Protein backbone atom coordinates (compact mmCIF):
# COMPACT_ATOMS: atom_id res chain seq x y z
CA UNK A 1 0.00 0.00 0.00
CA UNK A 2 1.08 3.55 -0.63
CA UNK A 3 -0.52 6.98 -0.64
CA UNK A 4 -2.67 7.53 -3.72
CA UNK A 5 -1.23 9.56 -6.60
CA UNK A 6 -4.47 11.51 -6.62
CA UNK A 7 -4.65 12.61 -2.99
CA UNK A 8 -4.89 16.35 -2.68
CA UNK A 9 -3.98 17.13 0.90
CA UNK A 10 -3.69 20.57 2.42
CA UNK A 11 -4.75 22.76 5.30
CA UNK A 12 -8.19 24.34 5.38
CA UNK A 13 -7.74 28.11 5.22
CA UNK A 14 -7.94 29.89 8.60
CA UNK A 15 -8.31 26.58 10.43
CA UNK A 16 -6.33 23.95 12.32
CA UNK A 17 -7.76 21.16 10.19
CA UNK A 18 -6.63 19.50 7.00
CA UNK A 19 -8.54 18.04 4.11
CA UNK A 20 -7.99 15.23 1.67
CA UNK A 21 -9.79 15.09 -1.66
CA UNK A 22 -9.32 12.16 -4.02
CA UNK A 23 -11.16 12.46 -7.27
CA UNK A 24 -10.31 8.94 -8.47
CA UNK A 25 -11.83 7.20 -5.43
CA UNK A 26 -14.50 9.92 -5.22
CA UNK A 27 -13.84 10.52 -1.52
CA UNK A 28 -13.14 13.66 0.50
CA UNK A 29 -12.63 14.19 4.23
CA UNK A 30 -11.72 16.82 6.75
CA UNK A 31 -8.84 15.51 8.86
CA UNK A 32 -7.74 16.29 12.37
CA UNK A 33 -4.03 16.54 13.05
CA UNK A 34 -3.61 12.91 14.14
CA UNK A 35 -5.32 11.52 11.03
CA UNK A 36 -3.44 13.91 8.81
CA UNK A 37 -0.15 12.61 10.23
CA UNK A 38 -1.29 9.00 9.77
CA UNK A 39 -2.05 9.72 6.14
CA UNK A 40 1.28 11.42 5.59
CA UNK A 41 3.04 8.36 7.02
CA UNK A 42 0.92 5.93 5.01
CA UNK A 43 -0.23 4.31 8.25
CA UNK A 44 -2.53 1.40 7.30
CA UNK A 45 -3.76 0.88 10.86
CA UNK A 46 -6.53 3.40 10.16
CA UNK A 47 -8.97 1.38 8.02
CA UNK A 48 -10.78 4.48 6.72
CA UNK A 49 -7.67 5.66 4.91
CA UNK A 50 -7.67 2.43 2.94
CA UNK A 51 -11.47 2.20 2.48
CA UNK A 52 -11.61 5.74 1.10
CA UNK A 53 -8.84 5.12 -1.39
CA UNK A 54 -6.25 7.41 0.16
CA UNK A 55 -3.89 4.47 0.74
CA UNK A 56 -3.86 2.16 -2.26
CA UNK A 57 -2.30 -0.73 -4.06
CA UNK A 58 -0.75 1.09 -7.06
CA UNK A 59 -1.63 -1.73 -9.49
CA UNK A 60 -5.28 -1.56 -8.45
CA UNK A 61 -5.23 2.22 -8.65
CA UNK A 62 -3.94 2.12 -12.23
CA UNK A 63 -6.73 -0.28 -13.13
CA UNK A 64 -9.35 1.99 -11.58
CA UNK A 65 -7.88 4.96 -13.45
CA UNK A 66 -8.31 3.19 -16.79
CA UNK A 67 -11.83 2.03 -15.98
CA UNK A 68 -12.86 5.55 -15.08
CA UNK A 69 -11.14 7.00 -18.14
CA UNK A 70 -13.14 4.73 -20.43
CA UNK A 71 -16.33 5.65 -18.60
CA UNK A 72 -15.47 9.35 -19.03
CA UNK A 73 -15.04 8.90 -22.80
CA UNK A 74 -18.29 6.96 -23.03
CA UNK A 75 -20.26 9.50 -21.03
CA UNK A 76 -18.90 12.36 -23.09
CA UNK A 77 -20.20 10.72 -26.26
CA UNK A 78 -23.67 11.09 -24.77
CA UNK A 79 -23.22 14.66 -23.53
CA UNK A 80 -25.08 17.54 -25.05
CA UNK A 81 -23.18 19.66 -27.60
CA UNK A 82 -23.15 23.43 -27.32
CA UNK A 83 -22.98 24.97 -30.79
CA UNK A 84 -22.02 28.62 -30.86
CA UNK A 85 -23.09 30.66 -33.86
CA UNK A 86 -21.34 34.00 -34.26
CA UNK A 87 -23.75 36.13 -36.27
CA UNK A 88 -21.35 39.10 -36.55
CA UNK A 89 -18.20 40.38 -34.88
CA UNK A 90 -19.42 43.97 -34.73
CA UNK A 91 -20.83 45.55 -31.61
CA UNK A 92 -22.64 48.69 -30.52
CA UNK A 93 -20.58 48.79 -27.29
CA UNK A 94 -17.01 49.89 -26.83
CA UNK A 95 -16.20 48.17 -23.52
CA UNK A 96 -12.99 49.25 -21.89
CA UNK A 97 -11.57 45.72 -21.88
CA UNK A 98 -13.01 44.08 -25.00
CA UNK A 99 -10.72 41.37 -26.40
CA UNK A 100 -12.55 41.43 -29.71
CA UNK A 101 -11.69 45.08 -30.28
CA UNK A 102 -8.72 43.98 -32.36
CA UNK A 103 -10.77 41.94 -34.86
CA UNK A 104 -10.85 43.41 -38.34
CA UNK A 105 -14.10 44.37 -40.04
CA UNK A 106 -14.98 41.62 -42.53
CA UNK A 107 -16.63 41.88 -45.93
CA UNK A 108 -19.30 39.29 -45.04
CA UNK A 109 -22.80 39.47 -43.66
CA UNK A 110 -25.22 36.94 -42.30
CA UNK A 111 -27.59 35.56 -44.93
CA UNK A 112 -30.49 33.11 -45.15
CA UNK A 113 -28.40 30.80 -47.38
CA UNK A 114 -25.65 30.67 -44.79
CA UNK A 115 -28.17 30.00 -42.01
CA UNK A 116 -29.69 27.15 -44.06
CA UNK A 117 -26.22 25.67 -44.61
CA UNK A 118 -25.52 25.94 -40.88
CA UNK A 119 -28.65 23.97 -39.95
CA UNK A 120 -27.97 21.42 -42.66
CA UNK A 121 -24.41 20.95 -41.44
CA UNK A 122 -25.24 20.53 -37.75
CA UNK A 123 -28.15 18.24 -38.66
CA UNK A 124 -25.78 15.94 -40.58
CA UNK A 125 -22.68 16.21 -38.44
CA UNK A 126 -24.28 15.92 -35.01
CA UNK A 127 -27.17 13.69 -35.91
CA UNK A 128 -28.56 11.79 -32.95
CA UNK A 129 -26.68 13.98 -30.47
CA UNK A 130 -28.40 16.24 -27.97
CA UNK A 131 -27.47 19.80 -28.84
CA UNK A 132 -28.42 23.46 -28.55
CA UNK A 133 -27.37 26.68 -30.22
CA UNK A 134 -25.87 29.74 -28.56
CA UNK A 135 -25.94 33.01 -30.49
CA UNK A 136 -22.72 34.90 -29.96
CA UNK A 137 -20.89 37.94 -31.29
CA UNK A 138 -19.74 40.68 -31.33
CA UNK A 139 -23.23 41.54 -30.28
CA UNK A 140 -25.86 39.24 -31.80
CA UNK A 141 -28.85 41.43 -30.91
CA UNK A 142 -28.11 44.50 -33.01
CA UNK A 143 -30.98 46.75 -33.96
CA UNK A 144 -30.68 46.76 -37.76
CA UNK A 145 -33.67 45.53 -39.78
CA UNK A 146 -31.92 42.91 -41.97
CA UNK A 147 -29.93 41.60 -39.05
CA UNK A 148 -33.02 41.27 -36.89
CA UNK A 149 -34.81 39.38 -39.67
CA UNK A 150 -31.91 36.96 -39.86
CA UNK A 151 -31.86 36.41 -36.10
CA UNK A 152 -35.62 35.80 -36.27
CA UNK A 153 -34.98 33.26 -39.04
CA UNK A 154 -32.42 31.42 -36.86
CA UNK A 155 -34.82 31.35 -33.92
CA UNK A 156 -37.61 30.03 -36.15
CA UNK A 157 -35.42 27.37 -37.78
CA UNK A 158 -34.11 26.22 -34.43
CA UNK A 159 -37.70 25.76 -33.25
CA UNK A 160 -38.42 23.71 -36.42
CA UNK A 161 -35.42 21.50 -35.64
CA UNK A 162 -36.60 21.31 -32.02
CA UNK A 163 -33.39 22.93 -30.81
CA UNK A 164 -33.14 25.31 -27.92
CA UNK A 165 -31.49 28.69 -28.37
CA UNK A 166 -29.34 30.59 -25.92
CA UNK A 167 -27.66 33.93 -26.52
CA UNK A 168 -24.78 35.94 -25.13
CA UNK A 169 -25.75 39.58 -25.41
CA UNK A 170 -24.81 42.93 -23.95
CA UNK A 171 -28.52 43.35 -23.27
CA UNK A 172 -28.95 46.80 -24.81
CA UNK A 173 -31.64 45.89 -27.39
CA UNK A 174 -33.62 43.31 -25.45
CA UNK A 175 -36.74 45.45 -25.70
CA UNK A 176 -36.40 45.33 -29.51
CA UNK A 177 -35.84 41.55 -29.47
CA UNK A 178 -38.33 40.39 -26.87
CA UNK A 179 -41.10 39.54 -29.37
CA UNK A 180 -38.72 37.39 -31.42
CA UNK A 181 -37.49 35.65 -28.29
CA UNK A 182 -41.02 34.95 -27.10
CA UNK A 183 -41.57 32.95 -30.29
CA UNK A 184 -38.55 30.67 -29.78
CA UNK A 185 -37.44 27.81 -27.57
CA UNK A 186 -35.15 29.88 -25.38
CA UNK A 187 -32.87 28.12 -22.94
CA UNK A 188 -31.32 31.25 -21.44
CA UNK A 189 -30.09 34.70 -22.27
CA UNK A 190 -26.74 35.72 -20.85
CA UNK A 191 -26.55 39.42 -20.09
CA UNK A 192 -23.58 41.28 -18.63
CA UNK A 193 -23.69 43.86 -15.85
CA UNK A 194 -20.33 44.89 -14.44
CA UNK A 195 -21.72 46.49 -11.31
CA UNK A 196 -24.29 49.04 -10.26
CA UNK A 197 -24.91 52.04 -12.53
CA UNK A 198 -21.78 54.12 -11.88
CA UNK A 199 -19.31 51.25 -12.15
CA UNK A 200 -21.06 49.49 -15.03
CA UNK A 201 -21.29 52.65 -17.13
CA UNK A 202 -17.59 53.33 -16.58
CA UNK A 203 -16.73 49.97 -18.20
CA UNK A 204 -19.53 49.05 -20.59
CA UNK A 205 -20.63 52.03 -22.63
CA UNK A 206 -21.93 52.56 -26.15
CA UNK A 207 -19.60 53.54 -28.97
CA UNK A 208 -19.54 57.25 -28.28
CA UNK A 209 -19.59 56.73 -24.53
CA UNK A 210 -23.29 56.83 -23.61
CA UNK A 211 -24.39 54.81 -20.57
CA UNK A 212 -26.07 51.45 -20.91
CA UNK A 213 -27.03 50.33 -17.39
CA UNK A 214 -30.70 51.39 -17.27
CA UNK A 215 -31.64 49.77 -20.56
CA UNK A 216 -29.96 46.50 -19.61
CA UNK A 217 -31.74 46.41 -16.26
CA UNK A 218 -35.03 47.01 -18.09
CA UNK A 219 -34.11 44.18 -20.48
CA UNK A 220 -33.48 41.75 -17.60
CA UNK A 221 -36.86 42.70 -16.10
CA UNK A 222 -38.50 42.08 -19.47
CA UNK A 223 -36.92 38.65 -19.88
CA UNK A 224 -37.87 37.50 -16.40
CA UNK A 225 -41.35 39.01 -16.81
CA UNK A 226 -41.76 36.84 -19.92
CA UNK A 227 -40.42 33.75 -18.15
CA UNK A 228 -37.22 33.67 -20.18
CA UNK A 229 -34.24 32.46 -18.06
CA UNK A 230 -31.46 34.98 -17.44
CA UNK A 231 -27.83 34.22 -16.74
CA UNK A 232 -26.39 37.46 -15.42
CA UNK A 233 -22.67 37.71 -15.84
CA UNK A 234 -20.39 40.15 -14.11
CA UNK A 235 -16.97 40.45 -15.74
CA UNK A 236 -14.64 41.07 -12.83
CA UNK A 237 -11.20 42.51 -12.33
CA UNK A 238 -9.59 44.62 -9.65
CA UNK A 239 -11.41 47.74 -10.86
CA UNK A 240 -14.93 46.51 -10.11
CA UNK A 241 -14.68 43.63 -7.62
CA UNK A 242 -15.40 46.04 -4.76
CA UNK A 243 -18.77 46.74 -6.36
CA UNK A 244 -19.89 43.10 -6.11
CA UNK A 245 -21.64 43.58 -2.73
CA UNK A 246 -23.63 46.50 -4.20
CA UNK A 247 -24.58 44.64 -7.37
CA UNK A 248 -25.65 41.65 -5.25
CA UNK A 249 -27.84 43.94 -3.13
CA UNK A 250 -29.26 45.57 -6.26
CA UNK A 251 -30.27 42.17 -7.69
CA UNK A 252 -31.78 41.12 -4.35
CA UNK A 253 -33.78 44.38 -4.11
CA UNK A 254 -35.03 43.94 -7.69
CA UNK A 255 -36.37 40.52 -6.73
CA UNK A 256 -34.19 38.87 -9.39
CA UNK A 257 -32.42 36.50 -6.99
CA UNK A 258 -35.77 35.16 -5.76
CA UNK A 259 -36.62 33.95 -9.29
CA UNK A 260 -35.87 30.36 -10.27
CA UNK A 261 -35.20 31.73 -13.78
CA UNK A 262 -32.29 33.83 -12.59
CA UNK A 263 -28.71 32.69 -12.20
CA UNK A 264 -25.35 34.41 -12.21
CA UNK A 265 -21.75 33.90 -13.17
CA UNK A 266 -18.57 35.82 -12.52
CA UNK A 267 -16.37 36.00 -15.57
CA UNK A 268 -12.76 36.70 -14.84
CA UNK A 269 -11.47 39.41 -17.11
CA UNK A 270 -8.26 38.04 -18.57
CA UNK A 271 -5.96 38.57 -21.45
CA UNK A 272 -7.01 36.33 -24.33
CA UNK A 273 -5.86 37.49 -27.74
CA UNK A 274 -5.45 41.22 -27.67
CA UNK A 275 -3.34 43.02 -25.11
CA UNK A 276 -5.48 44.51 -22.39
CA UNK A 277 -4.93 48.23 -22.01
CA UNK A 278 -4.08 47.85 -18.35
CA UNK A 279 -2.74 44.49 -17.19
CA UNK A 280 -2.43 45.58 -13.57
CA UNK A 281 -6.23 45.47 -13.28
CA UNK A 282 -6.40 41.79 -14.18
CA UNK A 283 -6.72 38.98 -11.66
CA UNK A 284 -5.07 35.61 -11.74
CA UNK A 285 -7.62 32.88 -11.04
CA UNK A 286 -6.31 32.45 -7.50
CA UNK A 287 -6.19 36.16 -6.69
CA UNK A 288 -9.81 36.49 -7.73
CA UNK A 289 -10.93 33.66 -5.48
CA UNK A 290 -8.84 34.97 -2.58
CA UNK A 291 -10.66 38.29 -2.81
CA UNK A 292 -14.02 36.54 -3.20
CA UNK A 293 -13.32 34.52 -0.07
CA UNK A 294 -12.67 37.71 1.90
CA UNK A 295 -15.66 39.52 0.41
CA UNK A 296 -18.02 36.64 1.22
CA UNK A 297 -16.89 36.70 4.82
CA UNK A 298 -17.48 40.42 5.07
CA UNK A 299 -20.68 40.61 2.97
CA UNK A 300 -22.47 37.26 3.32
CA UNK A 301 -25.44 38.52 1.25
CA UNK A 302 -23.25 38.06 -1.86
CA UNK A 303 -24.01 34.34 -1.63
CA UNK A 304 -27.69 35.06 -2.37
CA UNK A 305 -26.50 36.49 -5.68
CA UNK A 306 -23.57 34.24 -6.48
CA UNK A 307 -21.93 31.22 -4.93
CA UNK A 308 -18.36 30.84 -6.23
CA UNK A 309 -17.26 27.35 -7.26
CA UNK A 310 -13.82 27.33 -5.55
CA UNK A 311 -12.87 24.41 -7.82
CA UNK A 312 -15.10 21.47 -6.80
CA UNK A 313 -15.90 22.82 -3.29
CA UNK A 314 -19.33 24.16 -4.11
CA UNK A 315 -20.27 20.98 -5.98
CA UNK A 316 -19.14 18.87 -3.04
CA UNK A 317 -21.12 21.02 -0.61
CA UNK A 318 -24.33 21.11 -2.65
CA UNK A 319 -24.31 17.56 -4.04
CA UNK A 320 -22.67 15.81 -1.11
CA UNK A 321 -20.24 14.07 -3.47
CA UNK A 322 -17.37 14.88 -5.79
CA UNK A 323 -17.96 15.27 -9.52
CA UNK A 324 -16.72 12.41 -11.70
CA UNK A 325 -12.98 12.60 -12.48
CA UNK A 326 -12.25 15.16 -15.19
CA UNK A 327 -9.83 13.67 -17.69
CA UNK A 328 -10.26 16.63 -20.01
CA UNK A 329 -11.43 20.12 -19.05
CA UNK A 330 -11.44 21.41 -22.61
CA UNK A 331 -14.74 20.96 -24.41
CA UNK A 332 -13.55 22.30 -27.80
CA UNK A 333 -14.41 19.89 -30.69
CA UNK A 334 -15.81 17.42 -28.15
CA UNK A 335 -18.95 18.96 -26.72
CA UNK A 336 -18.45 22.46 -28.07
CA UNK A 337 -18.07 23.93 -31.56
CA UNK A 338 -18.22 27.46 -32.90
CA UNK A 339 -19.46 28.56 -36.32
CA UNK A 340 -19.33 32.04 -37.73
CA UNK A 341 -21.10 34.10 -40.38
CA UNK A 342 -18.08 33.85 -42.69
CA UNK A 343 -18.80 30.12 -43.04
CA UNK A 344 -15.86 28.96 -40.89
CA UNK A 345 -15.89 26.32 -38.17
CA UNK A 346 -13.80 26.58 -34.99
CA UNK A 347 -13.28 24.55 -31.84
CA UNK A 348 -14.80 27.00 -29.41
CA UNK A 349 -15.37 30.63 -28.47
CA UNK A 350 -11.72 31.13 -27.51
CA UNK A 351 -10.57 30.51 -31.07
CA UNK A 352 -13.57 31.60 -33.12
CA UNK A 353 -12.64 34.20 -35.73
CA UNK A 354 -8.95 33.90 -34.93
CA UNK A 355 -6.59 33.69 -37.92
CA UNK A 356 -5.19 30.21 -38.47
CA UNK A 357 -7.66 28.56 -36.08
CA UNK A 358 -10.38 27.57 -38.56
CA UNK A 359 -10.99 23.81 -38.59
CA UNK A 360 -13.08 23.83 -41.75
CA UNK A 361 -16.04 25.48 -43.45
CA UNK A 362 -19.77 24.85 -43.67
CA UNK A 363 -20.50 27.56 -46.28
CA UNK A 364 -20.34 28.05 -49.21
CA UNK A 365 -18.93 24.50 -49.22
CA UNK A 366 -18.18 21.90 -46.61
CA UNK A 367 -14.47 21.36 -45.93
CA UNK A 368 -12.67 19.84 -42.95
CA UNK A 369 -9.12 20.06 -41.69
CA UNK A 370 -9.08 16.56 -40.22
CA UNK A 371 -5.52 16.61 -38.75
CA UNK A 372 -6.29 19.87 -36.95
CA UNK A 373 -9.54 18.47 -35.53
CA UNK A 374 -7.71 15.34 -34.41
CA UNK A 375 -5.08 17.41 -32.63
CA UNK A 376 -7.88 19.00 -30.59
CA UNK A 377 -9.68 15.75 -29.96
CA UNK A 378 -6.57 13.90 -28.82
CA UNK A 379 -5.69 16.40 -26.11
CA UNK A 380 -6.44 15.34 -22.55
CA UNK A 381 -4.50 14.71 -19.34
CA UNK A 382 -3.09 11.51 -20.80
CA UNK A 383 -1.54 13.31 -23.75
CA UNK A 384 0.15 16.10 -21.76
CA UNK A 385 3.35 14.84 -20.08
CA UNK A 386 3.17 17.18 -17.06
CA UNK A 387 -0.45 16.21 -16.34
CA UNK A 388 0.42 12.50 -16.20
CA UNK A 389 2.23 12.95 -12.90
CA UNK A 390 0.08 15.69 -11.43
CA UNK A 391 -1.94 14.96 -8.27
CA UNK A 392 -4.70 17.46 -9.13
CA UNK A 393 -5.07 16.28 -12.73
CA UNK A 394 -8.50 14.68 -12.25
CA UNK A 395 -9.96 17.96 -11.07
CA UNK A 396 -7.96 20.33 -13.27
CA UNK A 397 -8.39 18.30 -16.44
CA UNK A 398 -5.41 19.98 -18.13
CA UNK A 399 -7.08 23.39 -18.36
CA UNK A 400 -7.82 25.25 -21.58
CA UNK A 401 -6.21 24.17 -24.85
CA UNK A 402 -6.31 27.67 -26.29
CA UNK A 403 -4.67 29.24 -23.22
CA UNK A 404 -2.08 26.45 -23.20
CA UNK A 405 -1.23 27.28 -26.81
CA UNK A 406 -1.07 31.01 -26.04
CA UNK A 407 1.34 30.40 -23.17
CA UNK A 408 3.42 27.49 -24.42
CA UNK A 409 3.11 27.65 -28.20
CA UNK A 410 1.49 24.24 -28.38
CA UNK A 411 -1.91 22.97 -27.45
CA UNK A 412 -0.58 19.71 -26.06
CA UNK A 413 0.76 21.43 -22.98
CA UNK A 414 -0.66 22.28 -19.56
CA UNK A 415 -2.80 25.24 -18.54
CA UNK A 416 -2.49 24.68 -14.79
CA UNK A 417 -5.28 25.47 -12.35
CA UNK A 418 -4.53 26.25 -8.70
CA UNK A 419 -6.77 23.41 -7.54
CA UNK A 420 -5.22 22.85 -4.11
CA UNK A 421 -5.29 26.53 -3.19
CA UNK A 422 -8.89 26.89 -4.38
CA UNK A 423 -9.91 23.90 -2.28
CA UNK A 424 -8.21 25.44 0.77
CA UNK A 425 -10.42 28.50 0.35
CA UNK A 426 -13.56 26.72 -0.79
CA UNK A 427 -13.62 24.06 1.91
CA UNK A 428 -13.16 26.82 4.50
CA UNK A 429 -15.93 28.85 2.88
CA UNK A 430 -18.54 26.09 2.48
CA UNK A 431 -17.71 23.73 5.32
CA UNK A 432 -16.88 26.25 8.01
CA UNK A 433 -19.33 24.64 10.41
S1 LIG B 1 -9.91 25.89 -25.72
FE1 LIG B 1 -10.34 26.76 -23.71
S2 LIG B 1 -12.14 28.05 -24.06
FE2 LIG B 1 -11.99 26.61 -25.78
S3 LIG B 1 -13.26 24.86 -25.17
FE3 LIG B 1 -11.16 24.42 -24.57
S4 LIG B 1 -11.13 25.09 -22.44
FE4 LIG B 1 -12.87 26.05 -23.36
S1 LIG C 1 -2.62 21.43 -16.42
FE1 LIG C 1 -1.19 21.59 -14.71
S2 LIG C 1 -2.45 21.49 -12.85
FE2 LIG C 1 -3.67 20.78 -14.58
S3 LIG C 1 -3.45 18.59 -14.62
FE3 LIG C 1 -1.93 19.37 -16.00
S4 LIG C 1 -0.09 19.64 -14.75
FE4 LIG C 1 -1.81 19.42 -13.34
PDB file of N, CA, C and O and ligand atoms in Angstrom, residues 381 384 386-387 390 392-393 396-399 414-417, ligand 2:
ATOM      1  N   UNK A 381      -5.609  14.795 -20.315  1.00  0.00           N
ATOM      2  CA  UNK A 381      -4.504  14.713 -19.338  1.00  0.00           C
ATOM      3  C   UNK A 381      -3.566  13.541 -19.613  1.00  0.00           C
ATOM      4  O   UNK A 381      -2.470  13.495 -19.081  1.00  0.00           O
ATOM      5  N   UNK A 384      -0.728  14.986 -22.174  1.00  0.00           N
ATOM      6  CA  UNK A 384       0.147  16.097 -21.759  1.00  0.00           C
ATOM      7  C   UNK A 384       1.116  15.564 -20.697  1.00  0.00           C
ATOM      8  O   UNK A 384       0.676  15.166 -19.610  1.00  0.00           O
ATOM      9  N   UNK A 386       3.175  16.661 -18.443  1.00  0.00           N
ATOM     10  CA  UNK A 386       3.170  17.177 -17.061  1.00  0.00           C
ATOM     11  C   UNK A 386       1.913  16.731 -16.301  1.00  0.00           C
ATOM     12  O   UNK A 386       1.957  16.505 -15.084  1.00  0.00           O
ATOM     13  N   UNK A 387       0.815  16.586 -17.001  1.00  0.00           N
ATOM     14  CA  UNK A 387      -0.446  16.208 -16.340  1.00  0.00           C
ATOM     15  C   UNK A 387      -0.408  14.748 -15.866  1.00  0.00           C
ATOM     16  O   UNK A 387      -1.105  14.391 -14.918  1.00  0.00           O
ATOM     17  N   UNK A 390       0.585  14.591 -12.257  1.00  0.00           N
ATOM     18  CA  UNK A 390       0.079  15.694 -11.429  1.00  0.00           C
ATOM     19  C   UNK A 390      -1.039  15.201 -10.512  1.00  0.00           C
ATOM     20  O   UNK A 390      -1.998  14.580 -10.977  1.00  0.00           O
ATOM     21  N   UNK A 392      -3.380  16.807  -8.996  1.00  0.00           N
ATOM     22  CA  UNK A 392      -4.695  17.464  -9.132  1.00  0.00           C
ATOM     23  C   UNK A 392      -5.303  17.255 -10.516  1.00  0.00           C
ATOM     24  O   UNK A 392      -6.337  17.837 -10.845  1.00  0.00           O
ATOM     25  N   UNK A 393      -4.663  16.392 -11.326  1.00  0.00           N
ATOM     26  CA  UNK A 393      -5.067  16.282 -12.734  1.00  0.00           C
ATOM     27  C   UNK A 393      -6.547  15.948 -12.916  1.00  0.00           C
ATOM     28  O   UNK A 393      -7.181  16.442 -13.834  1.00  0.00           O
ATOM     29  N   UNK A 396      -8.373  19.279 -12.325  1.00  0.00           N
ATOM     30  CA  UNK A 396      -7.961  20.329 -13.272  1.00  0.00           C
ATOM     31  C   UNK A 396      -8.329  19.969 -14.707  1.00  0.00           C
ATOM     32  O   UNK A 396      -8.807  20.810 -15.459  1.00  0.00           O
ATOM     33  N   UNK A 397      -8.066  18.738 -15.085  1.00  0.00           N
ATOM     34  CA  UNK A 397      -8.393  18.298 -16.441  1.00  0.00           C
ATOM     35  C   UNK A 397      -7.492  18.901 -17.521  1.00  0.00           C
ATOM     36  O   UNK A 397      -7.834  18.881 -18.696  1.00  0.00           O
ATOM     37  N   UNK A 398      -6.339  19.463 -17.126  1.00  0.00           N
ATOM     38  CA  UNK A 398      -5.406  19.977 -18.129  1.00  0.00           C
ATOM     39  C   UNK A 398      -5.678  21.404 -18.573  1.00  0.00           C
ATOM     40  O   UNK A 398      -4.946  21.959 -19.382  1.00  0.00           O
ATOM     41  N   UNK A 399      -6.780  21.994 -18.042  1.00  0.00           N
ATOM     42  CA  UNK A 399      -7.078  23.394 -18.362  1.00  0.00           C
ATOM     43  C   UNK A 399      -7.529  23.596 -19.796  1.00  0.00           C
ATOM     44  O   UNK A 399      -8.047  22.682 -20.442  1.00  0.00           O
ATOM     45  N   UNK A 414       0.275  22.018 -20.662  1.00  0.00           N
ATOM     46  CA  UNK A 414      -0.657  22.279 -19.562  1.00  0.00           C
ATOM     47  C   UNK A 414      -1.103  23.739 -19.450  1.00  0.00           C
ATOM     48  O   UNK A 414      -0.370  24.651 -19.811  1.00  0.00           O
ATOM     49  N   UNK A 415      -2.308  23.919 -18.975  1.00  0.00           N
ATOM     50  CA  UNK A 415      -2.800  25.237 -18.544  1.00  0.00           C
ATOM     51  C   UNK A 415      -3.240  25.009 -17.095  1.00  0.00           C
ATOM     52  O   UNK A 415      -4.393  24.672 -16.828  1.00  0.00           O
ATOM     53  N   UNK A 416      -2.288  25.144 -16.179  1.00  0.00           N
ATOM     54  CA  UNK A 416      -2.491  24.678 -14.790  1.00  0.00           C
ATOM     55  C   UNK A 416      -3.510  25.507 -14.020  1.00  0.00           C
ATOM     56  O   UNK A 416      -3.562  26.724 -14.163  1.00  0.00           O
ATOM     57  N   UNK A 417      -4.297  24.827 -13.228  1.00  0.00           N
ATOM     58  CA  UNK A 417      -5.279  25.469 -12.351  1.00  0.00           C
ATOM     59  C   UNK A 417      -4.819  25.312 -10.905  1.00  0.00           C
ATOM     60  O   UNK A 417      -4.345  24.231 -10.528  1.00  0.00           O
TER      61      UNK A 417
HETATM   62  S1  LIG B   2      -2.618  21.432 -16.419  1.00  0.00           S
HETATM   63 FE1  LIG B   2      -1.188  21.587 -14.713  1.00  0.00          FE
HETATM   64  S2  LIG B   2      -2.452  21.486 -12.846  1.00  0.00           S
HETATM   65 FE2  LIG B   2      -3.672  20.783 -14.580  1.00  0.00          FE
HETATM   66  S3  LIG B   2      -3.446  18.590 -14.616  1.00  0.00           S
HETATM   67 FE3  LIG B   2      -1.933  19.373 -15.997  1.00  0.00          FE
HETATM   68  S4  LIG B   2      -0.087  19.642 -14.753  1.00  0.00           S
HETATM   69 FE4  LIG B   2      -1.810  19.419 -13.344  1.00  0.00          FE
END
